[in-house]
XYZ file of C-alpha atoms in Angstrom:
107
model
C -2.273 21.462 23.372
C -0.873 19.466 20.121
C 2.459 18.631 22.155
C 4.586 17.563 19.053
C 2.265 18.634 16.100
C 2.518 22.315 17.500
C 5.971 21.778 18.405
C 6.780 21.542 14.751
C 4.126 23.381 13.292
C 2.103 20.475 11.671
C -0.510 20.869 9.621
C -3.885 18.613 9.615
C -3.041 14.899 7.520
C -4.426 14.850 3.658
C -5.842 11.631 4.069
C -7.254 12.201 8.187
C -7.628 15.896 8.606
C -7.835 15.073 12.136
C -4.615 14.146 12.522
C -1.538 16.242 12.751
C 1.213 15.773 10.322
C 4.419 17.040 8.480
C 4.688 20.462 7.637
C 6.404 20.113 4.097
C 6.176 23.638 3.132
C 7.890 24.231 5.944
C 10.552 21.637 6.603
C 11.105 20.686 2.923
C 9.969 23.368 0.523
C 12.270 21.670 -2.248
C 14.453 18.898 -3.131
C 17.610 20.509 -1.960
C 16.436 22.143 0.862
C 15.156 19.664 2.998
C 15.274 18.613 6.180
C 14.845 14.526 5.969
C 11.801 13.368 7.106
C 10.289 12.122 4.292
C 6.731 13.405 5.731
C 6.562 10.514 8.432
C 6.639 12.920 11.320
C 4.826 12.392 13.510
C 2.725 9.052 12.535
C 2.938 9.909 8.379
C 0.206 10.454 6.065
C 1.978 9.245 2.882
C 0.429 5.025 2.302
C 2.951 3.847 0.416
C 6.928 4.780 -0.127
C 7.343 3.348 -4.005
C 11.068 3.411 -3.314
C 11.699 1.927 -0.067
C 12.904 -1.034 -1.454
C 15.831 0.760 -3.255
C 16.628 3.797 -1.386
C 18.204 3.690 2.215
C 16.909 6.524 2.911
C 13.283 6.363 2.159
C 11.885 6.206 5.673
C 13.864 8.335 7.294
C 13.726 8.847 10.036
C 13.275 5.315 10.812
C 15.885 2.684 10.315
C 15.227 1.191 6.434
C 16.141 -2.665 5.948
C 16.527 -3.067 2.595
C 19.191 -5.781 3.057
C 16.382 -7.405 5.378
C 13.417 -6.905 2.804
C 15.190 -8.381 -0.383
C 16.306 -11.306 2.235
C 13.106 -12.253 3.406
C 12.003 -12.006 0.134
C 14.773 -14.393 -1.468
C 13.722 -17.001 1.337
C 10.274 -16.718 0.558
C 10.768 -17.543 -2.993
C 13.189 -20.427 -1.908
C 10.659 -21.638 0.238
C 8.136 -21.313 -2.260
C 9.983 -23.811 -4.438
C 10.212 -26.500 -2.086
C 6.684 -26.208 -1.190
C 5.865 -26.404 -5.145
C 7.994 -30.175 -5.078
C 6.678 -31.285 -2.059
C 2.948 -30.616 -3.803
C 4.236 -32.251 -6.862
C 5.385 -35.277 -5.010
C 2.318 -35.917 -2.886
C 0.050 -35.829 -6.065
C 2.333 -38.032 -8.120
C 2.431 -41.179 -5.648
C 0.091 -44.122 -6.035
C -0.644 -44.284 -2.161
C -0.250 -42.190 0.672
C 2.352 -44.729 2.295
C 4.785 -43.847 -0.501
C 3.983 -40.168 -0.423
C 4.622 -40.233 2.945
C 7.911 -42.485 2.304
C 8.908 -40.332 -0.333
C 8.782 -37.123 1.705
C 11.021 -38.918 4.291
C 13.571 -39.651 1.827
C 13.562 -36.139 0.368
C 13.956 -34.086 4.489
């Protein structure tokens, strides 16, 4: 018994035969005639969605943060920064009692 991969007539994964996934011939023969899935029934076989970050709809069925991604992202980068200047002033005291002062100063 497959349960859901029989279900929905799935066919065996390209990259794990042994596992049971999307049916695209059958669900989405084309672009315009396609049920939206995206081929992530029921665990996916595709690695990577190239356009997840810019499409809301690139996962469906599952909820796509893009607003989430590009934020975490933004922070990271922000962080990055003040990581770079607290590096820079560490290295550029004379002692590690003004390093240390110096980060206090700066928060």
């Amino acid at each position: 018994d497959g349960g859901v991969c029989d279900q929905y007539q799935g066919v065996p994964c390209e990259f794990d035969p042994s596992a049971c996934c999307y049916n695209q011939q059958m669900w989405c023969p084309s672009d315009s005639n396609c049920t939206s899935d995206n081929g992530a029934y029921p665990v996916g076989d595709q690695r990577i969605f190239y356009n997840q970050m810019s499409d809301p709809f690139a996962l469906a069925p599952f909820p796509n943060a893009i607003l989430m991604n590009w934020a975490t992202m933004i922070v990271l980068a922000v962080g990055n920064l003040a990581a770079l200047d607290f590096q820079a002033r560490n290295l550029a005291a004379k002692s590690g009692r003004i390093a240390t002062f110096a980060n206090g100063i700066a928060g």
